[in-house]
Coordinates of C-alpha atoms and ligand atoms in Angstrom, one line a residue:
X1 CA 16.6 20.1 7.6
X2 CA 15.1 16.7 7.6
X3 CA 17.9 15.5 9.8
X4 CA 17.4 18.1 12.4
X5 CA 13.7 17.5 12.3
X6 CA 14.3 13.8 12.9
X7 CA 16.6 14.6 15.7
X8 CA 14.0 16.9 17.3
X9 CA 11.4 14.2 16.9
X10 CA 13.5 11.7 18.6
X11 CA 14.5 14.1 21.3
X12 CA 10.8 14.6 22.1
X13 CA 10.4 10.8 22.3
X14 CA 13.3 10.7 24.8
X15 CA 11.6 13.3 27.0
X16 CA 8.7 10.9 27.3
X17 CA 8.8 7.9 29.7
X18 CA 7.8 4.9 27.7
X19 CA 7.2 2.5 30.5
X20 CA 7.2 2.7 34.2
X21 CA 10.2 4.4 35.7
X22 CA 11.4 1.2 37.4
X23 CA 15.1 0.5 37.0
X24 CA 15.5 -0.6 33.4
X25 CA 17.1 -4.1 32.9
X26 CA 20.7 -4.2 31.9
X27 CA 21.1 -3.3 28.3
X28 CA 23.3 -2.1 25.5
X29 CA 22.1 0.8 23.4
X30 CA 22.9 1.7 19.8
X31 CA 21.9 5.1 18.4
X32 CA 22.4 5.7 14.6
X33 CA 24.5 8.7 13.5
X34 CA 21.4 10.8 12.6
X35 CA 19.5 9.5 15.7
X36 CA 16.8 8.1 13.5
X37 CA 17.1 4.6 14.9
X38 CA 17.6 3.6 18.5
X39 CA 18.1 -0.1 19.3
X40 CA 18.4 -1.4 22.9
X41 CA 19.0 -5.1 23.7
X42 CA 18.8 -7.1 26.9
X43 CA 20.2 -10.6 27.3
X44 CA 18.5 -12.4 30.3
X45 CA 21.1 -13.8 32.6
X46 CA 18.8 -16.8 33.4
X47 CA 20.8 -19.6 31.8
X48 CA 17.7 -21.6 31.0
X49 CA 16.3 -18.8 28.8
X50 CA 17.1 -18.3 25.2
X51 CA 15.1 -15.1 25.0
X52 CA 16.4 -11.7 23.8
X53 CA 14.4 -8.6 24.9
X54 CA 14.8 -5.5 22.7
X55 CA 13.4 -2.1 21.9
X56 CA 13.5 -0.2 18.6
X57 CA 12.5 3.5 18.3
X58 CA 12.3 5.6 15.1
X59 CA 10.7 8.9 14.2
X60 CA 7.7 9.1 11.9
X61 CA 9.6 9.9 8.6
X62 CA 11.6 6.7 7.7
X63 CA 9.5 4.0 5.9
X64 CA 11.3 1.2 7.8
X65 CA 14.2 0.5 10.1
X66 CA 16.1 -2.7 10.7
X67 CA 18.8 -4.1 12.9
X68 CA 20.6 -7.3 11.8
X69 CA 22.1 -9.5 14.5
X70 CA 25.3 -11.4 14.2
X71 CA 27.1 -10.0 11.1
X72 CA 28.7 -6.8 9.7
X73 CA 27.4 -7.2 6.2
X74 CA 24.1 -8.1 4.5
X75 CA 25.9 -11.2 3.1
X76 CA 27.2 -12.3 6.5
X77 CA 23.9 -14.1 7.3
X78 CA 22.4 -11.6 9.8
X79 CA 19.0 -12.2 11.5
X80 CA 17.1 -9.0 10.6
X81 CA 14.7 -7.4 13.0
X82 CA 12.8 -5.0 10.8
X83 CA 10.0 -2.6 11.9
X84 CA 7.7 -0.2 10.0
X85 CA 4.5 1.7 10.8
X86 CA 1.3 -0.5 10.9
X87 CA -1.4 0.1 8.3
X88 CA -3.4 2.3 10.7
X89 CA -0.2 4.3 11.4
X90 CA -0.6 4.1 15.2
X91 CA 1.4 1.0 15.9
X92 CA 4.4 -0.9 14.7
X93 CA 4.6 -4.0 12.5
X94 CA 7.6 -6.2 13.3
X95 CA 9.0 -8.2 10.4
X96 CA 11.8 -10.7 11.3
X97 CA 13.7 -11.5 8.2
X98 CA 16.7 -13.3 6.8
X99 CA 19.3 -11.6 4.6
X100 CA 20.9 -13.4 1.7
X101 CA 23.4 -10.9 0.3
X102 CA 22.7 -7.5 -1.3
X103 CA 19.0 -7.9 -1.7
X104 CA 15.8 -7.3 0.2
X105 CA 15.8 -9.5 3.3
X106 CA 13.1 -12.2 3.3
X107 CA 10.4 -12.6 5.9
X108 CA 11.0 -15.7 8.1
X109 CA 7.9 -16.9 9.9
X110 CA 10.0 -19.2 12.0
X111 CA 11.5 -16.3 14.0
X112 CA 9.4 -15.9 17.0
X113 CA 9.1 -12.2 18.0
X114 CA 6.4 -11.2 20.4
X115 CA 5.3 -7.6 20.9
X116 CA 4.9 -6.3 24.4
X117 CA 3.0 -3.4 25.9
X118 CA 5.0 -0.2 25.2
X119 CA 4.7 -0.8 21.4
X120 CA 3.0 2.0 19.5
X121 CA 3.2 5.6 18.2
X122 CA 4.0 8.1 20.9
X123 CA 3.3 11.8 20.7
X124 CA 2.4 11.4 17.0
X125 CA 6.1 11.6 16.4
X126 CA 7.9 8.4 17.4
X127 CA 7.3 4.7 16.8
X128 CA 8.5 2.3 19.5
X129 CA 8.6 -1.5 19.3
X130 CA 9.2 -3.3 22.5
X131 CA 9.3 -7.1 22.4
X132 CA 11.0 -10.4 23.0
X133 CA 12.4 -13.0 20.6
X134 CA 12.6 -16.6 21.8
X135 CA 14.9 -17.9 19.1
X136 CA 17.1 -15.1 18.0
X137 CA 20.4 -16.3 19.5
X138 CA 21.1 -18.8 16.7
X139 CA 19.7 -19.6 13.3
X140 CA 20.3 -21.7 10.2
X141 CA 23.5 -21.5 8.2
X142 CA 25.5 -21.1 11.4
X143 CA 24.0 -17.8 12.2
X144 CA 24.4 -16.8 15.8
X145 CA 25.2 -14.1 18.3
X146 CA 27.8 -14.8 21.0
X147 CA 26.4 -13.5 24.3
X148 CA 29.8 -13.6 25.9
X149 CA 31.2 -11.2 23.3
X150 CA 31.9 -7.6 24.2
X151 CA 32.0 -6.7 20.5
X152 CA 29.3 -8.6 18.7
X153 CA 28.9 -7.6 15.1
X154 CA 25.6 -6.0 14.0
X155 CA 24.2 -4.2 11.0
X156 CA 21.5 -1.6 10.7
X157 CA 19.6 0.1 7.9
X158 CA 17.0 2.9 7.5
X159 CA 14.6 3.2 4.6
X160 CA 13.8 6.4 2.7
X161 CA 11.3 8.8 4.2
X162 CA 7.6 8.0 3.9
X163 CA 6.1 5.0 2.1
X164 CA 5.6 1.9 4.1
X165 CA 2.5 1.5 6.3
X166 CA 1.5 -2.1 6.5
X167 CA 0.5 -5.0 8.7
X168 CA 2.0 -7.5 6.3
X169 CA 5.3 -8.8 7.5
X170 CA 6.3 -9.6 3.9
X171 CA 5.8 -5.9 2.8
X172 CA 7.8 -4.8 -0.2
X173 CA 10.5 -2.3 0.6
X174 CA 12.5 0.4 -1.1
X175 CA 16.2 0.1 -0.6
X176 CA 17.8 1.8 2.4
X177 CA 18.6 5.5 2.4
X178 CA 21.3 4.9 5.1
X179 CA 23.0 1.8 6.5
X180 CA 26.0 0.8 8.5
X181 CA 27.4 -1.6 11.1
X182 CA 28.3 -1.5 14.8
X183 CA 29.5 -3.7 17.5
X184 CA 27.5 -4.3 20.7
X185 CA 28.7 -5.3 24.1
X186 CA 26.5 -8.3 25.0
X187 CA 28.2 -8.8 28.4
X188 CA 27.1 -5.3 29.3
X189 CA 23.6 -6.2 28.0
X190 CA 23.3 -9.2 30.3
X191 CA 21.3 -9.1 33.5
X192 CA 17.8 -9.8 34.8
X193 CA 15.5 -10.3 31.8
X194 CA 13.1 -7.6 30.7
X195 CA 12.4 -5.0 28.1
X196 CA 15.2 -2.5 28.0
X197 CA 13.6 0.9 28.3
X198 CA 15.1 3.5 25.9
X199 CA 16.4 6.3 28.2
X200 CA 14.6 9.6 28.4
X201 CA 17.6 11.9 27.9
X202 CA 17.8 14.5 25.2
X203 CA 21.3 13.9 23.9
X204 CA 20.9 10.1 23.6
X205 CA 24.1 8.3 22.7
X206 CA 25.2 4.7 22.3
X207 CA 26.0 2.8 25.5
X208 CA 27.9 -0.5 25.1
X209 CA 27.9 -0.1 21.3
X210 CA 30.4 1.3 18.8
X211 CA 29.6 2.6 15.4
X212 CA 31.6 1.0 12.6
X213 CA 30.5 1.6 8.9
X214 CA 28.1 4.5 8.4
X215 CA 26.7 5.4 5.0
X216 CA 23.9 7.7 4.0
X217 CA 22.4 9.1 0.8
X218 CA 22.3 5.7 -0.8
X219 CA 20.1 5.2 -3.8
X220 CA 19.5 2.3 -6.2
X221 CA 21.5 3.9 -9.0
X222 CA 21.0 0.8 -11.2
X223 CA 17.2 1.2 -11.0
X224 CA 17.5 5.0 -11.8
X225 CA 19.8 4.4 -14.8
X226 CA 17.4 1.6 -16.0
X227 CA 14.5 4.0 -15.9
X228 CA 16.5 6.9 -17.6
X229 CA 17.9 4.7 -20.4
X230 CA 14.5 3.0 -21.1
X231 CA 12.5 6.2 -21.1
X232 CA 15.1 8.0 -23.1
X233 CA 15.1 5.3 -25.7
X234 CA 11.3 4.6 -26.0
X235 CA 9.9 8.1 -25.4
X236 CA 12.8 10.1 -26.9
X237 CA 15.3 8.6 -29.4
X238 CA 13.3 5.9 -31.0
X239 CA 10.3 8.1 -31.9
X240 CA 12.8 10.7 -33.1
X241 CA 14.1 8.0 -35.5
X242 CA 10.7 7.8 -37.2
X243 CA 10.9 11.6 -37.8
X244 CA 14.5 11.2 -39.1
X245 CA 13.2 8.9 -41.8
X246 CA 9.8 10.5 -42.5
X247 CA 10.7 14.1 -42.2
X248 CA 14.5 14.1 -42.5
X249 CA 14.3 11.4 -45.2
X250 CA 17.5 9.8 -44.2
X251 CA 17.5 6.0 -43.8
X252 CA 21.2 6.2 -42.9
X253 CA 20.6 8.5 -39.9
X254 CA 17.5 6.5 -39.1
X255 CA 19.6 3.4 -38.8
X256 CA 22.3 5.1 -36.8
X257 CA 19.7 6.7 -34.5
X258 CA 17.9 3.4 -33.9
X259 CA 21.1 1.5 -33.3
X260 CA 22.3 4.1 -30.7
X261 CA 18.8 3.7 -29.1
X262 CA 19.2 0.0 -29.2
X263 CA 22.5 0.3 -27.2
X264 CA 20.6 2.2 -24.5
X265 CA 17.9 -0.5 -24.4
X266 CA 20.5 -3.2 -24.2
X267 CA 22.2 -1.6 -21.2
X268 CA 18.8 -0.8 -19.7
X269 CA 17.6 -4.4 -20.1
X270 CA 20.8 -5.7 -18.5
X271 CA 20.3 -3.3 -15.6
X272 CA 16.6 -4.5 -15.5
X273 CA 17.7 -8.1 -15.0
X274 CA 20.2 -7.1 -12.3
X275 CA 17.7 -5.0 -10.3
X276 CA 15.1 -7.8 -10.6
X277 CA 17.2 -9.9 -8.3
X278 CA 17.4 -7.2 -5.6
X279 CA 13.8 -7.2 -4.6
X280 CA 11.5 -10.0 -3.4
X281 CA 8.7 -8.5 -5.6
X282 CA 10.8 -9.0 -8.8
X283 CA 12.9 -12.1 -8.1
X284 CA 10.6 -14.4 -9.9
X285 CA 10.5 -12.4 -13.1
X286 CA 6.7 -12.7 -13.2
X287 CA 5.4 -9.1 -12.8
X288 CA 3.7 -7.6 -15.8
X289 CA 6.5 -5.0 -16.1
X290 CA 9.1 -7.7 -16.4
X291 CA 7.1 -9.9 -18.7
X292 CA 6.2 -7.0 -21.1
X293 CA 9.8 -5.7 -20.8
X294 CA 11.3 -9.0 -21.8
X295 CA 8.9 -9.3 -24.8
X296 CA 9.7 -5.7 -25.8
X297 CA 13.4 -6.5 -25.6
X298 CA 13.0 -9.6 -27.8
X299 CA 11.0 -7.5 -30.3
X300 CA 13.6 -4.8 -30.3
X301 CA 16.3 -7.3 -31.3
X302 CA 14.1 -8.7 -34.1
X303 CA 13.3 -5.1 -35.2
X304 CA 17.0 -4.2 -35.4
X305 CA 17.7 -7.3 -37.4
X306 CA 14.7 -6.7 -39.8
X307 CA 15.9 -3.1 -40.4
X308 CA 19.3 -4.2 -41.5
X309 CA 18.0 -7.1 -43.5
X310 CA 15.5 -4.9 -45.3
X311 CA 18.3 -2.5 -46.1
X312 CA 20.6 -5.1 -47.5
X313 CA 17.9 -6.6 -49.7
X314 CA 16.8 -3.2 -50.9
X315 CA 20.3 -2.2 -51.8
X316 CA 20.6 -5.4 -54.0
X317 CA 17.2 -5.3 -55.6
X318 CA 16.2 -1.6 -55.5
X319 CA 12.7 -3.0 -54.8
X320 CA 10.6 -2.5 -51.8
X321 CA 10.9 -5.6 -49.7
X322 CA 8.2 -7.7 -47.9
X323 CA 10.1 -7.0 -44.7
X324 CA 9.3 -3.3 -44.8
X325 CA 5.7 -3.4 -43.5
X326 CA 6.7 -5.8 -40.8
X327 CA 9.5 -3.5 -39.7
X328 CA 7.2 -0.6 -39.7
X329 CA 4.4 -2.1 -37.7
X330 CA 6.6 -4.1 -35.3
X331 CA 8.5 -0.8 -34.7
X332 CA 5.3 1.1 -33.9
X333 CA 4.1 -1.8 -31.6
X334 CA 7.5 -2.0 -29.8
X335 CA 7.5 1.8 -29.1
X336 CA 4.0 1.7 -27.9
X337 CA 4.6 -1.3 -25.6
X338 CA 7.8 0.2 -24.3
X339 CA 6.1 3.5 -23.4
X340 CA 3.3 1.6 -21.7
X341 CA 5.8 -0.4 -19.8
X342 CA 7.3 2.7 -18.4
X343 CA 4.0 3.2 -16.6
X344 CA 4.2 -0.2 -15.0
X345 CA 7.8 0.3 -13.9
X346 CA 7.3 3.1 -11.4
X347 CA 4.6 1.3 -9.4
X348 CA 6.8 -1.8 -9.4
X349 CA 9.6 0.4 -7.9
X350 CA 7.0 1.6 -5.3
X351 CA 7.0 5.1 -6.8
X352 CA 3.7 5.2 -8.6
X353 CA 3.5 9.0 -8.4
X354 CA 6.3 9.3 -11.0
X355 CA 3.7 8.0 -13.6
X356 CA 2.2 11.5 -13.6
X357 CA 5.6 13.0 -14.7
X358 CA 5.9 10.3 -17.3
X359 CA 2.4 11.1 -18.6
X360 CA 3.4 14.7 -19.0
X361 CA 6.6 13.9 -20.9
X362 CA 4.8 11.3 -23.1
X363 CA 2.0 13.8 -23.9
X364 CA 4.5 16.5 -24.8
X365 CA 6.5 14.2 -27.1
X366 CA 3.3 12.9 -28.7
X367 CA 1.9 16.4 -29.4
X368 CA 5.2 17.6 -30.8
X369 CA 5.5 14.5 -32.9
X370 CA 2.0 14.9 -34.4
X371 CA 2.6 18.6 -35.0
X372 CA 5.8 17.9 -36.9
X373 CA 4.1 15.2 -39.0
X374 CA 1.3 17.5 -39.9
X375 CA 3.4 20.6 -40.6
X376 CA 6.0 18.7 -42.6
X377 CA 3.9 17.8 -45.7
X378 CA 2.6 21.3 -45.7
X379 CA 6.2 22.7 -45.7
X380 CA 7.0 20.2 -48.4
X381 CA 4.3 21.5 -50.6
X382 CA 6.1 24.8 -50.9
X383 CA 7.7 24.9 -54.4
X384 CA 11.3 25.6 -53.2
X385 CA 11.5 22.3 -51.2
X386 CA 9.8 20.3 -53.9
X387 CA 11.9 17.4 -54.9
X388 CA 11.3 14.4 -57.2
X389 CA 9.9 11.6 -55.1
X390 CA 12.1 8.6 -54.7
X391 CA 12.2 5.2 -53.3
X392 CA 14.3 3.8 -50.6
X393 CA 17.9 4.4 -51.9
X394 CA 20.7 4.6 -49.5
X395 CA 24.3 5.6 -49.8
X396 CA 23.7 7.2 -53.2
X397 CA 24.2 11.0 -52.7
X398 CA 22.7 11.5 -56.1
X399 CA 19.4 10.1 -55.0
X400 CA 17.0 12.2 -53.0
X401 CA 15.5 10.0 -50.3
X402 CA 12.6 12.0 -49.1
X403 CA 10.1 9.5 -47.8
X404 CA 7.0 11.7 -47.1
X405 CA 5.6 11.5 -50.7
X406 CA 5.1 8.0 -52.0
X407 CA 6.5 7.3 -55.4
X408 CA 3.7 6.7 -57.9
X409 CA 2.4 3.2 -57.6
X410 CA 5.2 2.0 -55.4
X411 CA 4.9 0.7 -51.8
X412 CA 6.6 2.8 -49.3
X413 CA 9.1 1.8 -46.7
X414 CA 7.5 4.1 -44.1
Ligands
HEM501 C1 15.3 -3.6 -0.1 C2 16.2 -4.1 0.7 C3 17.7 -4.0 0.5 C4 18.4 -3.9 -0.6 C5 17.9 -4.0 -2.1 C6 19.8 -3.7 -0.2 C7 20.9 -3.6 -1.1 C8 22.2 -3.3 -0.7 C9 23.3 -3.0 -1.6 C10 23.2 -3.1 -3.1 C11 24.4 -2.8 -0.8 C12 25.8 -2.4 -1.3 C13 25.9 -0.9 -1.3 C14 27.2 -0.4 -1.9 O1 28.0 -1.3 -2.4 O2 27.4 0.8 -1.9 C15 24.0 -2.8 0.6 C16 24.8 -2.6 1.7 C17 24.4 -2.8 3.0 N1 23.2 -3.0 3.5 FE1 21.5 -3.4 2.3 N2 19.8 -3.7 1.2 C18 18.6 -3.9 1.7 C19 18.2 -3.9 3.0 C20 19.0 -3.9 4.1 C21 18.7 -4.1 5.5 C22 17.3 -4.5 5.9 C23 19.8 -4.0 6.2 C24 20.0 -4.1 7.7 C25 19.5 -5.0 8.4 C26 20.9 -3.7 5.3 C27 22.2 -3.4 5.7 C28 23.2 -3.1 4.8 C29 24.6 -2.9 5.3 C30 25.1 -2.9 6.7 C31 25.3 -2.7 4.1 C32 26.9 -2.4 4.0 C33 27.6 -3.8 4.2 C34 27.3 -4.7 3.0 O3 27.8 -4.4 1.9 O4 26.6 -5.7 3.2 N3 20.4 -3.7 4.0 N4 22.6 -3.1 0.6
HEM502 C1 10.3 -1.7 -22.3 C2 11.3 -1.5 -21.6 C3 11.3 -1.0 -20.2 C4 10.9 0.2 -19.7 C5 10.4 1.4 -20.5 C6 11.2 0.2 -18.3 C7 11.0 1.2 -17.4 C8 11.1 1.2 -16.0 C9 10.9 2.3 -15.1 C10 10.5 3.7 -15.5 C11 11.1 1.8 -13.9 C12 11.0 2.6 -12.6 C13 12.4 2.7 -12.0 C14 12.6 3.5 -10.7 O1 11.7 4.3 -10.3 O2 13.6 3.3 -10.0 C15 11.4 0.4 -14.0 C16 11.6 -0.4 -12.9 C17 11.9 -1.7 -13.0 N1 12.2 -2.4 -14.1 FE1 11.9 -1.8 -16.0 N2 11.6 -1.1 -17.9 C18 11.7 -1.8 -19.0 C19 12.1 -3.2 -19.1 C20 12.5 -4.0 -18.1 C21 12.9 -5.3 -18.2 C22 13.2 -6.1 -19.5 C23 13.2 -5.7 -16.9 C24 13.7 -7.1 -16.4 C25 13.3 -8.2 -16.8 C26 12.8 -4.7 -16.0 C27 12.9 -4.8 -14.6 C28 12.5 -3.7 -13.8 C29 12.4 -3.9 -12.3 C30 12.7 -5.1 -11.5 C31 12.1 -2.6 -11.8 C32 11.8 -2.3 -10.4 C33 13.0 -1.8 -9.6 C34 12.6 -1.6 -8.2 O3 11.8 -2.4 -7.7 O4 13.0 -0.7 -7.5 N3 12.4 -3.6 -16.7 N4 11.4 0.1 -15.3
NAG503 C1 5.4 14.2 24.3 O1 4.6 13.9 25.4 C2 5.1 14.3 26.7 C3 4.3 13.8 27.8 O2 2.9 13.9 27.5 C4 5.1 15.9 26.7 O3 5.7 16.3 27.8 C5 5.9 16.3 25.5 O4 5.8 17.7 25.4 C6 5.4 15.7 24.2 N1 6.2 16.1 23.1 C7 5.7 16.5 21.9 C8 6.7 16.9 20.9 O5 4.5 16.6 21.7
NAG504 C1 7.4 -17.5 21.2 O1 7.9 -16.6 22.2 C2 7.1 -16.5 23.3 C3 7.7 -15.4 24.2 O2 9.1 -15.8 24.5 C4 6.9 -17.8 24.0 O3 6.1 -17.7 25.1 C5 6.4 -18.8 23.0 O4 6.4 -20.1 23.6 C6 7.2 -18.9 21.7 N1 6.6 -19.7 20.7 C7 7.3 -20.6 20.0 C8 6.6 -21.3 19.0 O5 8.5 -20.7 20.1
NAG505 C1 20.9 -11.6 37.0 O1 21.2 -10.2 37.1 C2 20.6 -9.6 38.2 C3 21.0 -8.1 38.1 O2 20.7 -7.6 36.9 C4 21.1 -10.3 39.5 O3 20.4 -9.7 40.6 C5 20.8 -11.7 39.4 O4 21.4 -12.4 40.6 C6 21.4 -12.3 38.2 N1 21.1 -13.7 38.1 C7 21.9 -14.7 37.7 C8 21.4 -16.1 37.6 O5 23.1 -14.4 37.5

């Protein structure tokens, strides 16, 4: 559905003459499989020139598009010509970037791309960038294109729908929804210099370019798993562990529950560190989400240690330990901080709207939690479930370990 709409949108662009109908300069043309990115390149045959003229066209829905010159992978040092809607939405921001592996390409102010007339939003449906780059034939770390090649390697990528609208060439991106590679015939693209006009035909297809790799439906699964594991742990399993102890009265299952949850947080944190390196916004590990996240992770390790330590000492002495209140209050703090940190995670991932869903889940869990805590002492008060109160005794099946009612004069674990 979306695909066919994009195609329709692009077809309408193509029915619209973008510049004067003068003979277009020689060019090679690449059209992405879903026709949601069209890239046309002209290599001026004037040997004294190092310019490259190019046009990029994309329908309104993707947040960004990019073509990388000179490589077939992100790690092959391509020079990335990226475009997205301007803040006002009626023009195009060009963002020349450099790519350093499987992470968000980095803006490079040294790449000199100039916009030319013909850049803008057309028919409210299609963005077009027409411009010239004066230094895009070679770049540092031996990056280059070979203008005598009939099969120069290139990459392209297209962002997910909606999102970016900015005049900032360093704008943060979500990862591509689709990407791939192609080769371009630069001999075919060579002729008198000028902006290559994207042809006005309905069934636009590549000319002087051959599709290689083509992928779509890509998502940052590591970021999704990070969010799922962390929210499951902090909003679900960990608070449940408090009930296991308070209502269920089982320190043993409490320990098992919290250890399982710790496993989730450990994997979630490792994923958090890995995804941090994928985006320019998080590479420096200085966002509130990452700082709070790392603190919480450290607290969680301490908390697990305190739990086991308390348990060992208690088993030996059968006395409430000094660790208990620390474990209780650090535990509450850690859960609270972790939940709060979920709300800073979605904006960092450029999906602030998910915070509403998270708020719904957190409210539901909190209400259920309070309801259970209030109902439980009431149910306990019924004669048939009355049991002699006891302290914190584990592994002794003879000993009731209900924690809701404090033993007379004794400090309670929870
Ligand atoms: C937020 C920005 C980006 C991130 C985080 C990112 C991340 C990644 C990752 C993780 C892969 C590997 C996918 C897999 O193994 O299935 C990949 C592949 C790819 N990406 Fe990106 N990418 C970004 C932007 C771009 C841009 C701007 C381009 C094009 C100029 C691009 C072109 C490609 C291509 C062609 C591949 C397949 C070849 C390869 O593995 O390098 N990416 N990207
Ligand atoms: C308290 C524990 C944490 C919770 C509850 C949490 C939760 C979340 C959530 C819900 C997201 C949104 C994910 C998405 O929409 O794709 C997110 C993103 C993120 N988290 Fe965490 N997180 C925690 C700890 C950490 C830690 C320790 C790090 C790394 C130091 C980290 C790094 C990141 C990064 C970099 C993103 C953004 C990914 C992107 O830009 O697409 N998080 N987190
Ligand atoms: C785009 O503009 C051209 C020229 O004005 C017009 O013929 C065409 O119908 C328009 N297409 C859409 C989808 O508005
Ligand atoms: C940038 O490119 C334009 C157009 O080719 C050119 O006129 C200008 O001199 C270039 N500037 C630099 C700093 O290279
Ligand atoms: C450049 O190409 C044009 C045709 O596109 C041709 O007329 C012209 O002579 C060429 N110039 C050089 C220097 O080869």
